[in-house]
């Protein structure tokens, strides 16, 4: 008589390294029209430039409420927002996943525009302010 044995499903952990943060570039002078001084980009991307759209459905960037449409939802890669301004403030980043069983993940990033690095000040080097983190998934979810 044949017996059926059910192997226990050993959970598999999948780790996806990501970077989130901002770049910034000074206009060179204060813009007369609105007083803005910097162009900046806030972003979420994979550490190794692979396509995070294979598991990320959309990313929300909540800017300061003085920005029009300050809750920016980005529904496709690249998951980033480019804006301009004059100051630094906290941006809430929410990452939503394709897997409906995976809860969204929230990061907080303090937008940084100013640097004392002479090479950044002179524009010889771009200003990058980014952080490493990991999205961890358990299969089956
Ligand atoms: O700077 C700071 N908060 C800021 C909030 C918004 C900023 C900005 O740059 N904005 C461009 C402008 C726009 N209005 C309409 C369309 S865009 C809004 S700056 C704080 C204050 C002390 C230290 N940091």
PDB file of C-alpha atoms and ligand atoms in Angstrom:
ATOM      1  CA  UNK A   1       0.000   0.000   0.000  1.00  0.00           C
ATOM      2  CA  UNK A   2       1.554   3.372  -0.969  1.00  0.00           C
ATOM      3  CA  UNK A   3       1.833   6.007   1.756  1.00  0.00           C
ATOM      4  CA  UNK A   4       1.573   9.732   1.158  1.00  0.00           C
ATOM      5  CA  UNK A   5       3.983  11.816   3.191  1.00  0.00           C
ATOM      6  CA  UNK A   6       3.639  15.592   3.362  1.00  0.00           C
ATOM      7  CA  UNK A   7       7.015  17.274   3.703  1.00  0.00           C
ATOM      8  CA  UNK A   8       6.804  20.305   6.034  1.00  0.00           C
ATOM      9  CA  UNK A   9       7.137  23.471   3.940  1.00  0.00           C
ATOM     10  CA  UNK A  10      10.327  25.118   5.166  1.00  0.00           C
ATOM     11  CA  UNK A  11       9.802  28.899   4.959  1.00  0.00           C
ATOM     12  CA  UNK A  12      12.157  30.556   2.503  1.00  0.00           C
ATOM     13  CA  UNK A  13      13.354  34.067   3.329  1.00  0.00           C
ATOM     14  CA  UNK A  14      14.003  36.425   0.404  1.00  0.00           C
ATOM     15  CA  UNK A  15      16.016  39.582   1.077  1.00  0.00           C
ATOM     16  CA  UNK A  16      15.981  42.485  -1.390  1.00  0.00           C
ATOM     17  CA  UNK A  17      18.604  45.152  -0.651  1.00  0.00           C
ATOM     18  CA  UNK A  18      17.424  48.680  -1.498  1.00  0.00           C
ATOM     19  CA  UNK A  19      18.654  52.259  -1.388  1.00  0.00           C
ATOM     20  CA  UNK A  20      16.408  55.226  -0.600  1.00  0.00           C
ATOM     21  CA  UNK A  21      17.296  58.884  -0.285  1.00  0.00           C
ATOM     22  CA  UNK A  22      17.810  62.047  -2.264  1.00  0.00           C
ATOM     23  CA  UNK A  23      20.180  63.811  -4.599  1.00  0.00           C
ATOM     24  CA  UNK A  24      20.329  67.617  -4.724  1.00  0.00           C
ATOM     25  CA  UNK A  25      21.896  70.287  -6.917  1.00  0.00           C
ATOM     26  CA  UNK A  26      22.075  74.010  -6.216  1.00  0.00           C
ATOM     27  CA  UNK A  27      20.734  76.258  -8.970  1.00  0.00           C
ATOM     28  CA  UNK A  28      23.804  78.475  -8.466  1.00  0.00           C
ATOM     29  CA  UNK A  29      21.574  81.333  -7.300  1.00  0.00           C
ATOM     30  CA  UNK A  30      18.120  81.844  -5.771  1.00  0.00           C
ATOM     31  CA  UNK A  31      15.428  81.650  -8.461  1.00  0.00           C
ATOM     32  CA  UNK A  32      13.710  85.058  -8.700  1.00  0.00           C
ATOM     33  CA  UNK A  33      10.274  83.637  -9.524  1.00  0.00           C
ATOM     34  CA  UNK A  34       9.819  81.552  -6.381  1.00  0.00           C
ATOM     35  CA  UNK A  35      12.974  81.760  -4.249  1.00  0.00           C
ATOM     36  CA  UNK A  36      13.854  78.139  -4.867  1.00  0.00           C
ATOM     37  CA  UNK A  37      17.556  77.315  -4.640  1.00  0.00           C
ATOM     38  CA  UNK A  38      17.838  73.571  -5.334  1.00  0.00           C
ATOM     39  CA  UNK A  39      16.582  70.885  -7.683  1.00  0.00           C
ATOM     40  CA  UNK A  40      16.292  67.555  -5.821  1.00  0.00           C
ATOM     41  CA  UNK A  41      15.161  63.976  -6.422  1.00  0.00           C
ATOM     42  CA  UNK A  42      13.795  61.569  -3.786  1.00  0.00           C
ATOM     43  CA  UNK A  43      13.955  57.897  -4.772  1.00  0.00           C
ATOM     44  CA  UNK A  44      13.761  54.199  -3.913  1.00  0.00           C
ATOM     45  CA  UNK A  45      15.854  51.819  -5.973  1.00  0.00           C
ATOM     46  CA  UNK A  46      17.474  48.397  -5.686  1.00  0.00           C
ATOM     47  CA  UNK A  47      21.069  48.221  -4.467  1.00  0.00           C
ATOM     48  CA  UNK A  48      22.173  46.410  -7.593  1.00  0.00           C
ATOM     49  CA  UNK A  49      20.021  48.227 -10.174  1.00  0.00           C
ATOM     50  CA  UNK A  50      17.721  45.275 -10.760  1.00  0.00           C
ATOM     51  CA  UNK A  51      14.084  46.026 -11.596  1.00  0.00           C
ATOM     52  CA  UNK A  52      12.177  46.343  -8.316  1.00  0.00           C
ATOM     53  CA  UNK A  53       8.911  46.428 -10.324  1.00  0.00           C
ATOM     54  CA  UNK A  54       9.044  42.632 -10.154  1.00  0.00           C
ATOM     55  CA  UNK A  55       7.863  42.931  -6.532  1.00  0.00           C
ATOM     56  CA  UNK A  56       7.016  46.641  -5.926  1.00  0.00           C
ATOM     57  CA  UNK A  57       3.665  47.851  -7.307  1.00  0.00           C
ATOM     58  CA  UNK A  58       3.900  51.547  -6.357  1.00  0.00           C
ATOM     59  CA  UNK A  59       5.683  53.956  -4.029  1.00  0.00           C
ATOM     60  CA  UNK A  60       4.153  56.991  -2.268  1.00  0.00           C
ATOM     61  CA  UNK A  61       6.334  59.990  -1.416  1.00  0.00           C
ATOM     62  CA  UNK A  62       4.618  62.387   1.044  1.00  0.00           C
ATOM     63  CA  UNK A  63       6.226  65.794   0.554  1.00  0.00           C
ATOM     64  CA  UNK A  64       5.755  68.887   2.740  1.00  0.00           C
ATOM     65  CA  UNK A  65       2.127  70.022   2.534  1.00  0.00           C
ATOM     66  CA  UNK A  66       3.139  73.292   0.829  1.00  0.00           C
ATOM     67  CA  UNK A  67       3.867  71.304  -2.332  1.00  0.00           C
ATOM     68  CA  UNK A  68       0.975  70.896  -4.741  1.00  0.00           C
ATOM     69  CA  UNK A  69      -0.345  67.317  -4.768  1.00  0.00           C
ATOM     70  CA  UNK A  70       2.073  66.669  -1.881  1.00  0.00           C
ATOM     71  CA  UNK A  71       1.168  62.977  -1.658  1.00  0.00           C
ATOM     72  CA  UNK A  72       2.959  61.775  -4.808  1.00  0.00           C
ATOM     73  CA  UNK A  73       2.075  58.202  -5.831  1.00  0.00           C
ATOM     74  CA  UNK A  74       4.497  56.705  -8.369  1.00  0.00           C
ATOM     75  CA  UNK A  75       2.990  53.640 -10.052  1.00  0.00           C
ATOM     76  CA  UNK A  76       5.950  52.497 -12.149  1.00  0.00           C
ATOM     77  CA  UNK A  77       9.722  52.476 -12.077  1.00  0.00           C
ATOM     78  CA  UNK A  78      11.738  54.585 -11.674  1.00  0.00           C
ATOM     79  CA  UNK A  79      10.192  55.151  -8.246  1.00  0.00           C
ATOM     80  CA  UNK A  80      11.283  58.743  -7.742  1.00  0.00           C
ATOM     81  CA  UNK A  81      10.023  62.327  -7.524  1.00  0.00           C
ATOM     82  CA  UNK A  82      11.970  65.302  -8.875  1.00  0.00           C
ATOM     83  CA  UNK A  83      11.144  68.687  -7.334  1.00  0.00           C
ATOM     84  CA  UNK A  84      12.704  72.012  -6.407  1.00  0.00           C
ATOM     85  CA  UNK A  85      12.729  74.057  -3.234  1.00  0.00           C
ATOM     86  CA  UNK A  86      14.747  75.963  -0.685  1.00  0.00           C
ATOM     87  CA  UNK A  87      14.739  73.876   2.466  1.00  0.00           C
ATOM     88  CA  UNK A  88      14.950  70.488   4.128  1.00  0.00           C
ATOM     89  CA  UNK A  89      12.052  68.499   5.582  1.00  0.00           C
ATOM     90  CA  UNK A  90      10.936  64.943   6.327  1.00  0.00           C
ATOM     91  CA  UNK A  91       9.502  62.822   3.534  1.00  0.00           C
ATOM     92  CA  UNK A  92       7.491  59.691   4.321  1.00  0.00           C
ATOM     93  CA  UNK A  93       8.106  56.921   1.803  1.00  0.00           C
ATOM     94  CA  UNK A  94       5.612  54.040   1.577  1.00  0.00           C
ATOM     95  CA  UNK A  95       6.459  51.010  -0.563  1.00  0.00           C
ATOM     96  CA  UNK A  96       3.502  48.880  -1.746  1.00  0.00           C
ATOM     97  CA  UNK A  97       4.005  45.324  -3.039  1.00  0.00           C
ATOM     98  CA  UNK A  98       2.528  43.287  -5.876  1.00  0.00           C
ATOM     99  CA  UNK A  99       1.847  40.460  -3.420  1.00  0.00           C
ATOM    100  CA  UNK A 100      -1.449  41.386  -1.717  1.00  0.00           C
ATOM    101  CA  UNK A 101      -0.343  39.441   1.355  1.00  0.00           C
ATOM    102  CA  UNK A 102       2.682  41.704   1.861  1.00  0.00           C
ATOM    103  CA  UNK A 103       1.934  44.788   4.000  1.00  0.00           C
ATOM    104  CA  UNK A 104       3.313  48.160   2.787  1.00  0.00           C
ATOM    105  CA  UNK A 105       6.632  49.250   4.322  1.00  0.00           C
ATOM    106  CA  UNK A 106       7.244  52.848   5.506  1.00  0.00           C
ATOM    107  CA  UNK A 107      10.588  54.688   5.621  1.00  0.00           C
ATOM    108  CA  UNK A 108      11.195  58.262   6.781  1.00  0.00           C
ATOM    109  CA  UNK A 109      13.834  60.311   5.011  1.00  0.00           C
ATOM    110  CA  UNK A 110      15.032  63.768   5.977  1.00  0.00           C
ATOM    111  CA  UNK A 111      15.546  65.593   2.681  1.00  0.00           C
ATOM    112  CA  UNK A 112      19.061  67.057   2.741  1.00  0.00           C
ATOM    113  CA  UNK A 113      20.137  69.819   0.373  1.00  0.00           C
ATOM    114  CA  UNK A 114      23.141  71.469   2.008  1.00  0.00           C
ATOM    115  CA  UNK A 115      26.707  70.192   2.110  1.00  0.00           C
ATOM    116  CA  UNK A 116      30.011  71.601   3.346  1.00  0.00           C
ATOM    117  CA  UNK A 117      31.969  69.336   0.999  1.00  0.00           C
ATOM    118  CA  UNK A 118      33.901  71.762  -1.250  1.00  0.00           C
ATOM    119  CA  UNK A 119      33.502  69.439  -4.239  1.00  0.00           C
ATOM    120  CA  UNK A 120      29.753  69.428  -3.753  1.00  0.00           C
ATOM    121  CA  UNK A 121      29.618  73.195  -3.165  1.00  0.00           C
ATOM    122  CA  UNK A 122      31.579  73.831  -6.370  1.00  0.00           C
ATOM    123  CA  UNK A 123      29.370  71.387  -8.248  1.00  0.00           C
ATOM    124  CA  UNK A 124      32.356  69.140  -8.970  1.00  0.00           C
ATOM    125  CA  UNK A 125      30.496  66.259  -7.332  1.00  0.00           C
ATOM    126  CA  UNK A 126      26.751  65.677  -7.064  1.00  0.00           C
ATOM    127  CA  UNK A 127      25.232  65.672  -3.582  1.00  0.00           C
ATOM    128  CA  UNK A 128      23.872  62.230  -2.663  1.00  0.00           C
ATOM    129  CA  UNK A 129      22.162  61.484   0.664  1.00  0.00           C
ATOM    130  CA  UNK A 130      21.042  57.867   0.655  1.00  0.00           C
ATOM    131  CA  UNK A 131      20.463  54.985   3.052  1.00  0.00           C
ATOM    132  CA  UNK A 132      20.680  51.226   2.710  1.00  0.00           C
ATOM    133  CA  UNK A 133      17.901  48.924   3.881  1.00  0.00           C
ATOM    134  CA  UNK A 134      16.439  45.505   3.098  1.00  0.00           C
ATOM    135  CA  UNK A 135      12.964  44.336   2.144  1.00  0.00           C
ATOM    136  CA  UNK A 136      12.522  40.859   3.651  1.00  0.00           C
ATOM    137  CA  UNK A 137       9.900  38.444   2.322  1.00  0.00           C
ATOM    138  CA  UNK A 138       8.908  35.059   3.704  1.00  0.00           C
ATOM    139  CA  UNK A 139       7.750  32.508   1.133  1.00  0.00           C
ATOM    140  CA  UNK A 140       5.061  31.341   1.141  1.00  0.00           C
ATOM    141  CA  UNK A 141       3.546  34.638   2.207  1.00  0.00           C
TER     142      UNK A 141
HETATM  143  O1  LIG B   1      12.722  74.237   4.953  1.00  0.00           O
HETATM  144  C1  LIG B   1      11.882  73.759   5.666  1.00  0.00           C
HETATM  145  N1  LIG B   1      10.680  73.373   5.257  1.00  0.00           N
HETATM  146  C2  LIG B   1      10.249  73.504   3.975  1.00  0.00           C
HETATM  147  C3  LIG B   1       8.998  73.172   3.533  1.00  0.00           C
HETATM  148  C4  LIG B   1       8.825  73.389   2.167  1.00  0.00           C
HETATM  149  C5  LIG B   1       9.964  73.873   1.576  1.00  0.00           C
HETATM  150  C6  LIG B   1      10.228  74.190   0.186  1.00  0.00           C
HETATM  151  O2  LIG B   1      11.373  74.131  -0.224  1.00  0.00           O
HETATM  152  N2  LIG B   1       9.246  74.536  -0.605  1.00  0.00           N
HETATM  153  C7  LIG B   1       9.259  74.924  -1.974  1.00  0.00           C
HETATM  154  C8  LIG B   1       7.922  75.507  -1.738  1.00  0.00           C
HETATM  155  C9  LIG B   1       6.840  75.308  -2.665  1.00  0.00           C
HETATM  156  N3  LIG B   1       5.704  75.939  -2.555  1.00  0.00           N
HETATM  157  C10 LIG B   1       4.859  75.630  -3.563  1.00  0.00           C
HETATM  158  C11 LIG B   1       5.374  74.758  -4.470  1.00  0.00           C
HETATM  159  S1  LIG B   1       6.901  74.319  -3.997  1.00  0.00           S
HETATM  160  C12 LIG B   1       7.821  74.755  -0.426  1.00  0.00           C
HETATM  161  S2  LIG B   1      11.207  74.059   2.710  1.00  0.00           S
HETATM  162  C13 LIG B   1      12.178  73.552   7.123  1.00  0.00           C
HETATM  163  C14 LIG B   1      11.979  74.821   7.921  1.00  0.00           C
HETATM  164  C15 LIG B   1      13.114  74.881   8.890  1.00  0.00           C
HETATM  165  C16 LIG B   1      14.115  73.905   8.415  1.00  0.00           C
HETATM  166  N4  LIG B   1      13.528  73.169   7.293  1.00  0.00           N
END
